[in-house]
Coordinates of C-alpha atoms and ligand atoms in Angstrom, one line a residue:
X1 CA -18.0 10.3 -24.0
X2 CA -16.4 12.8 -26.5
X3 CA -13.1 13.8 -24.8
X4 CA -10.9 16.9 -25.6
X5 CA -7.6 15.5 -26.8
X6 CA -6.2 17.7 -24.6
X7 CA -7.3 16.7 -20.9
X8 CA -5.9 18.2 -17.7
X9 CA -3.9 15.9 -15.1
X10 CA -4.6 17.0 -11.5
X11 CA -1.8 15.7 -9.4
X12 CA 0.8 18.6 -9.3
X13 CA -2.2 21.0 -8.1
X14 CA -2.4 18.8 -5.2
X15 CA 1.5 18.3 -4.9
X16 CA 2.2 21.4 -5.1
X17 CA -0.3 23.0 -3.6
X18 CA -1.4 25.3 -5.9
X19 CA -4.1 27.7 -4.5
X20 CA -7.7 27.5 -4.5
X21 CA -7.8 31.1 -6.6
X22 CA -5.4 29.7 -9.1
X23 CA -7.0 26.4 -9.4
X24 CA -9.9 28.6 -10.4
X25 CA -8.4 30.6 -12.7
X26 CA -7.1 27.4 -14.6
X27 CA -10.1 25.3 -14.7
X28 CA -12.5 28.0 -15.7
X29 CA -10.3 29.2 -18.3
X30 CA -9.5 26.4 -20.0
X31 CA -13.3 24.9 -20.0
X32 CA -14.1 28.2 -21.8
X33 CA -11.2 27.0 -24.4
X34 CA -12.6 23.5 -25.0
X35 CA -10.9 21.4 -22.0
X36 CA -13.9 18.9 -21.1
X37 CA -11.7 15.8 -19.6
X38 CA -10.4 16.6 -15.8
X39 CA -8.4 13.5 -14.3
X40 CA -7.2 13.9 -10.8
X41 CA -6.9 11.1 -7.3
X42 CA -8.0 10.2 -4.0
X43 CA -4.4 10.7 -3.1
X44 CA -3.3 13.8 -5.0
X45 CA -3.3 15.6 -1.9
X46 CA -6.6 18.1 -1.9
X47 CA -6.8 17.9 -5.8
X48 CA -10.2 16.5 -5.5
X49 CA -11.2 19.3 -2.8
X50 CA -9.6 21.6 -5.5
X51 CA -11.3 20.5 -8.5
X52 CA -14.6 20.5 -6.8
X53 CA -14.4 23.8 -5.8
X54 CA -13.3 25.4 -8.8
X55 CA -16.0 23.5 -10.6
X56 CA -19.1 24.7 -8.8
X57 CA -21.4 25.5 -11.0
X58 CA -19.6 23.9 -14.2
X59 CA -19.4 20.6 -13.1
X60 CA -21.7 19.3 -16.0
X61 CA -19.5 21.2 -18.7
X62 CA -16.6 18.0 -18.4
X63 CA -16.1 14.6 -17.8
X64 CA -14.8 14.3 -13.8
X65 CA -12.6 10.8 -13.7
X66 CA -10.7 10.1 -10.3
X67 CA -9.4 7.2 -8.6
X68 CA -9.4 4.9 -6.0
X69 CA -7.0 2.0 -4.1
X70 CA -4.9 4.8 -1.9
X71 CA -6.9 6.7 0.3
X72 CA -4.2 6.8 2.8
X73 CA -1.8 8.0 0.5
X74 CA 0.3 6.6 -2.2
X75 CA 2.1 3.6 -1.3
X76 CA -0.6 2.4 1.0
X77 CA -2.8 0.4 -1.0
X78 CA -6.3 -0.5 -0.1
X79 CA -8.2 -2.9 -2.2
X80 CA -10.8 -4.4 -0.5
X81 CA -14.1 -3.8 -1.9
X82 CA -15.5 -1.7 1.5
X83 CA -12.3 1.0 1.6
X84 CA -13.0 1.0 -2.2
X85 CA -16.6 2.0 -2.1
X86 CA -15.8 4.4 0.8
X87 CA -12.9 5.6 -1.0
X88 CA -15.6 6.4 -3.6
X89 CA -17.9 8.0 -1.6
X90 CA -15.2 10.4 0.3
X91 CA -14.3 11.2 -3.7
X92 CA -18.0 12.3 -4.6
X93 CA -18.1 14.9 -1.5
X94 CA -14.7 15.9 -2.0
X95 CA -15.5 16.8 -5.7
X96 CA -19.1 18.2 -4.7
X97 CA -20.4 15.7 -7.2
X98 CA -23.2 12.9 -7.1
X99 CA -21.6 11.0 -9.8
X100 CA -18.4 10.6 -11.2
X101 CA -17.6 9.9 -15.0
X102 CA -15.2 7.6 -14.5
X103 CA -13.5 5.7 -11.4
X104 CA -10.3 3.8 -11.7
X105 CA -8.9 1.4 -9.7
X106 CA -4.8 3.3 -9.2
X107 CA -2.5 1.1 -10.7
X108 CA -3.5 -1.9 -8.6
X109 CA -1.1 -5.2 -8.9
X110 CA -1.7 -7.8 -11.7
X111 CA -2.7 -10.3 -8.2
X112 CA -5.5 -7.6 -6.8
X113 CA -6.9 -7.9 -10.7
X114 CA -7.0 -11.2 -11.3
X115 CA -8.2 -11.8 -7.6
X116 CA -11.6 -9.5 -9.3
X117 CA -13.2 -8.3 -5.9
X118 CA -11.4 -4.8 -6.5
X119 CA -13.1 -4.7 -9.6
X120 CA -16.4 -6.1 -8.5
X121 CA -16.1 -2.6 -6.0
X122 CA -16.1 -0.4 -9.4
X123 CA -18.7 -2.5 -10.6
X124 CA -20.6 -2.2 -7.6
X125 CA -19.9 1.5 -7.5
X126 CA -21.6 1.6 -11.0
X127 CA -24.6 0.0 -10.4
X128 CA -25.4 2.5 -7.4
X129 CA -24.9 5.3 -10.2
X130 CA -21.9 6.5 -8.1
X131 CA -20.1 6.2 -12.0
X132 CA -21.0 6.0 -15.2
X133 CA -17.2 4.3 -16.5
X134 CA -14.9 2.1 -15.1
X135 CA -11.5 1.6 -15.8
X136 CA -7.9 0.6 -14.9
X137 CA -5.5 3.1 -14.3
X138 CA -1.5 1.4 -14.6
X139 CA 0.8 -0.1 -16.9
X140 CA 2.9 -3.3 -18.0
X141 CA 1.1 -6.7 -18.0
X142 CA -1.5 -5.4 -15.2
X143 CA -2.6 -3.2 -17.6
X144 CA -2.9 -5.8 -20.5
X145 CA -4.7 -8.5 -17.6
X146 CA -7.2 -5.1 -17.3
X147 CA -8.1 -4.5 -21.1
X148 CA -8.0 -8.5 -21.9
X149 CA -10.6 -9.3 -18.6
X150 CA -12.9 -7.1 -20.7
X151 CA -14.6 -5.5 -17.9
X152 CA -13.2 -2.1 -17.8
X153 CA -14.3 0.6 -20.3
X154 CA -11.4 2.1 -19.9
X155 CA -7.4 2.2 -19.8
X156 CA -5.2 5.1 -18.6
X157 CA -1.7 4.2 -19.3
X158 CA 1.9 6.0 -19.9
X159 CA 2.6 7.1 -23.1
X160 CA 5.4 9.3 -24.4
X161 CA 8.6 9.7 -26.2
X162 CA 9.8 8.5 -23.1
X163 CA 7.7 5.7 -22.3
X164 CA 6.5 3.4 -25.6
X165 CA 5.8 0.2 -24.2
X166 CA 2.2 0.7 -24.3
X167 CA 2.5 1.4 -27.9
X168 CA 2.4 -2.4 -28.4
X169 CA 1.6 -4.0 -25.2
X170 CA -1.9 -2.5 -24.5
X171 CA -3.2 0.5 -26.5
X172 CA -3.9 -1.9 -29.6
X173 CA -5.8 -4.3 -27.5
X174 CA -7.4 -1.5 -26.2
X175 CA -8.4 -0.2 -29.3
X176 CA -10.0 -3.8 -30.6
X177 CA -11.9 -3.5 -27.6
X178 CA -13.3 -0.2 -28.4
X179 CA -12.3 1.0 -24.9
X180 CA -11.5 4.4 -24.3
X181 CA -7.7 5.3 -23.6
X182 CA -6.3 8.3 -21.5
X183 CA -2.7 8.8 -22.1
X184 CA -0.8 9.7 -18.5
X185 CA 2.7 11.4 -18.1
X186 CA 2.1 12.2 -22.2
X187 CA 5.0 14.8 -22.0
X188 CA 7.6 12.6 -19.9
X189 CA 7.0 15.4 -17.1
X190 CA 9.1 17.6 -20.0
X191 CA 12.4 15.5 -18.4
X192 CA 13.7 17.0 -20.7
X193 CA 14.2 20.5 -19.2
X194 CA 16.3 19.6 -16.8
X195 CA 20.1 19.9 -17.5
X196 CA 21.4 18.0 -14.5
X197 CA 19.7 14.6 -13.0
X198 CA 16.9 16.1 -11.2
X199 CA 16.6 15.3 -7.7
X200 CA 13.3 14.4 -7.4
X201 CA 13.1 10.2 -8.2
X202 CA 9.6 10.6 -10.6
X203 CA 11.7 12.3 -12.9
X204 CA 14.8 10.1 -13.1
X205 CA 14.1 7.4 -14.9
X206 CA 12.7 9.6 -17.7
X207 CA 15.4 12.0 -17.5
X208 CA 17.8 8.9 -18.2
X209 CA 15.7 7.9 -21.2
X210 CA 15.9 10.8 -22.5
X211 CA 19.6 11.3 -22.4
X212 CA 20.0 8.3 -24.0
X213 CA 17.6 8.4 -26.8
X214 CA 19.1 11.9 -27.6
X215 CA 15.8 13.3 -30.0
X216 CA 17.3 15.7 -32.0
X217 CA 14.7 18.2 -32.2
X218 CA 14.2 18.4 -27.9
X219 CA 17.3 20.5 -28.6
X220 CA 15.6 22.9 -30.3
X221 CA 12.8 26.1 -28.9
X222 CA 11.2 24.7 -26.0
X223 CA 7.6 24.8 -27.0
X224 CA 8.3 23.3 -30.7
X225 CA 10.1 20.3 -28.2
X226 CA 6.7 20.7 -26.3
X227 CA 4.8 20.3 -29.2
X228 CA 6.3 17.3 -30.8
X229 CA 6.3 15.6 -27.8
X230 CA 2.5 16.2 -27.1
X231 CA 1.4 15.8 -31.1
X232 CA 3.9 12.4 -30.6
X233 CA 1.5 11.1 -28.1
X234 CA -1.9 12.0 -29.6
X235 CA -1.1 10.3 -33.0
X236 CA -0.9 7.0 -31.5
X237 CA -3.8 4.9 -33.0
X238 CA -6.1 4.6 -30.2
X239 CA -5.0 7.0 -28.0
X240 CA -8.2 9.7 -27.1
X241 CA -6.9 12.2 -25.0
X242 CA -4.0 12.9 -23.1
X243 CA -4.1 14.7 -19.2
X244 CA -1.3 16.9 -19.0
X245 CA -0.2 17.7 -15.6
X246 CA 0.5 21.7 -14.3
X247 CA 0.1 24.4 -12.2
X248 CA 0.0 27.2 -14.2
X249 CA -3.3 28.9 -15.6
X250 CA -2.0 29.8 -18.9
X251 CA -0.8 26.2 -20.0
X252 CA -3.6 24.3 -21.3
X253 CA -4.1 27.4 -23.8
X254 CA -0.7 27.4 -24.8
X255 CA -0.3 23.5 -25.1
X256 CA -4.0 24.0 -27.0
X257 CA -2.3 26.0 -29.4
X258 CA 0.5 24.1 -29.8
X259 CA -1.9 21.0 -31.0
X260 CA -3.1 23.2 -33.9
X261 CA -0.8 21.6 -36.1
X262 CA -2.7 18.5 -35.5
X263 CA -1.7 14.6 -36.0
X264 CA 2.7 14.2 -36.3
X265 CA 3.4 13.4 -40.5
X266 CA 3.8 9.6 -40.6
X267 CA 7.4 9.7 -41.2
X268 CA 8.3 12.1 -37.8
X269 CA 6.2 9.6 -36.0
X270 CA 8.2 6.8 -37.8
X271 CA 11.1 8.2 -36.8
X272 CA 10.6 8.4 -33.2
X273 CA 9.1 4.9 -32.6
X274 CA 12.6 3.7 -34.9
X275 CA 14.7 5.4 -32.5
X276 CA 12.7 4.0 -29.8
X277 CA 13.3 0.4 -30.8
X278 CA 17.1 0.8 -31.3
X279 CA 17.8 2.6 -28.1
X280 CA 15.3 1.5 -25.7
X281 CA 16.8 -1.0 -22.7
X282 CA 14.1 -4.2 -22.2
X283 CA 14.2 -2.8 -18.5
X284 CA 12.1 0.5 -20.3
X285 CA 8.5 -0.4 -18.9
X286 CA 5.8 1.1 -18.6
X287 CA 6.1 3.9 -15.4
X288 CA 3.7 4.5 -13.1
Ligands
NAP1 N1 -0.7 5.9 -11.9 C1 -1.3 6.5 -12.1 O1 -2.7 7.0 -12.4 C2 -1.0 8.3 -12.5 C3 0.7 8.0 -12.7 C4 1.5 9.3 -13.0 C5 0.0 10.4 -13.5 N2 -1.0 10.1 -13.7 C6 -2.0 11.3 -14.4 O2 -1.2 11.5 -15.1 C7 -1.3 13.2 -15.0 C8 0.3 13.8 -16.0 O3 1.1 13.0 -15.6 P1 2.4 14.3 -14.9 O4 1.4 15.7 -14.5 O5 3.0 13.3 -14.1 O6 3.2 14.1 -16.0 P2 2.7 15.4 -17.5 O7 1.4 16.0 -18.0 O8 4.0 14.6 -18.8 O9 4.0 16.3 -17.0 C9 3.1 17.6 -16.8 C10 4.8 18.4 -16.5 O10 4.5 19.0 -17.8 C11 4.8 20.4 -17.5 N3 4.5 21.4 -18.6 C12 3.2 20.8 -19.4 N4 3.0 22.0 -20.4 C13 4.3 22.5 -20.8 C14 4.7 23.3 -21.1 N5 4.2 23.4 -22.9 N6 5.7 24.0 -21.2 C15 6.8 23.4 -20.4 N7 6.3 22.5 -19.5 C16 5.0 22.1 -19.2 C17 4.1 21.0 -16.2 O11 4.7 22.4 -15.4 P3 4.0 23.2 -15.2 O12 3.5 23.1 -14.1 O13 5.1 24.8 -15.1 O14 3.2 23.5 -16.6 C18 4.4 19.7 -15.5 O15 5.7 19.9 -14.9 C19 -1.3 13.2 -13.6 O16 -1.8 14.6 -13.5 C20 -2.1 12.4 -13.0 O17 -3.8 12.6 -13.4 C21 -1.4 8.8 -13.6

């Protein structure tokens, strides 16, 4: 695969119940502008259905990534092979496609990975032609095991200004094995935009971390801050694509334009890494 460095993350269109017409416009204009990586999951409410409907005849213009393990909803993990294969079949129907480019185990535990049969289910899906490649999406020691076990083609993991564990723990190892690396939550949910601690728990850790990290450029113009954040993630050696989530049709092009400046200069990149090393607490693990 030759992936566009700016991908699309499909959780928000599902969880925030974005309308089908808006999703069609969002994906249509982004595909026109060069998007070719679309990531979603079995549990992001109607995200798969919205994407399948929006793509229609344009399915072959992009790589479709989805995940399995929570077909009854996030937090209700189900890792038996039969359940995983049923979930993948359902994803094929919902995405209106006869193959996935990538199927990922959706953040199962290290113990589940070690047991091995969830991975075997993905291998079976690949053998059946339901998916071209198989991957693990997750963080920490489980992600490290996923890389080192040698059975996955890709790793999807959190990489951002506010989440740098993977930069040392897993991404270099994945790179050495020539795996595809997908940066999830690549903008740290732009958590710095909230003046007060957000009520939504999903944003709280990054908000608290960013307060402590206090990067000076986050106090500047909003677009320049987003540009530095995204260029940082994409400057990490070994990261191939950043799947930014959005609900807005104009965002993909806006972010693509911000990336026109290319990788961050080495000095700027190192300053952000140094600040992290100085401030990050040992508890600041990769956030699922
Ligand atoms: N365990 C897992 O496998 C897992 C976990 C989390 C995420 N993911 C994947 O990673 C994807 C991305 O994660 P995410 O959506 O949580 O985090 P993210 O991409 O870091 O942040 C998305 C947020 O950034 C905002 N944003 C984007 N561009 C912006 C800009 N130029 N200016 C201001 N705000 C901007 C979006 O708001 P607007 O709507 O206003 O654009 C959205 O609220 C998900 O969609 C999903 O595919 C996977």
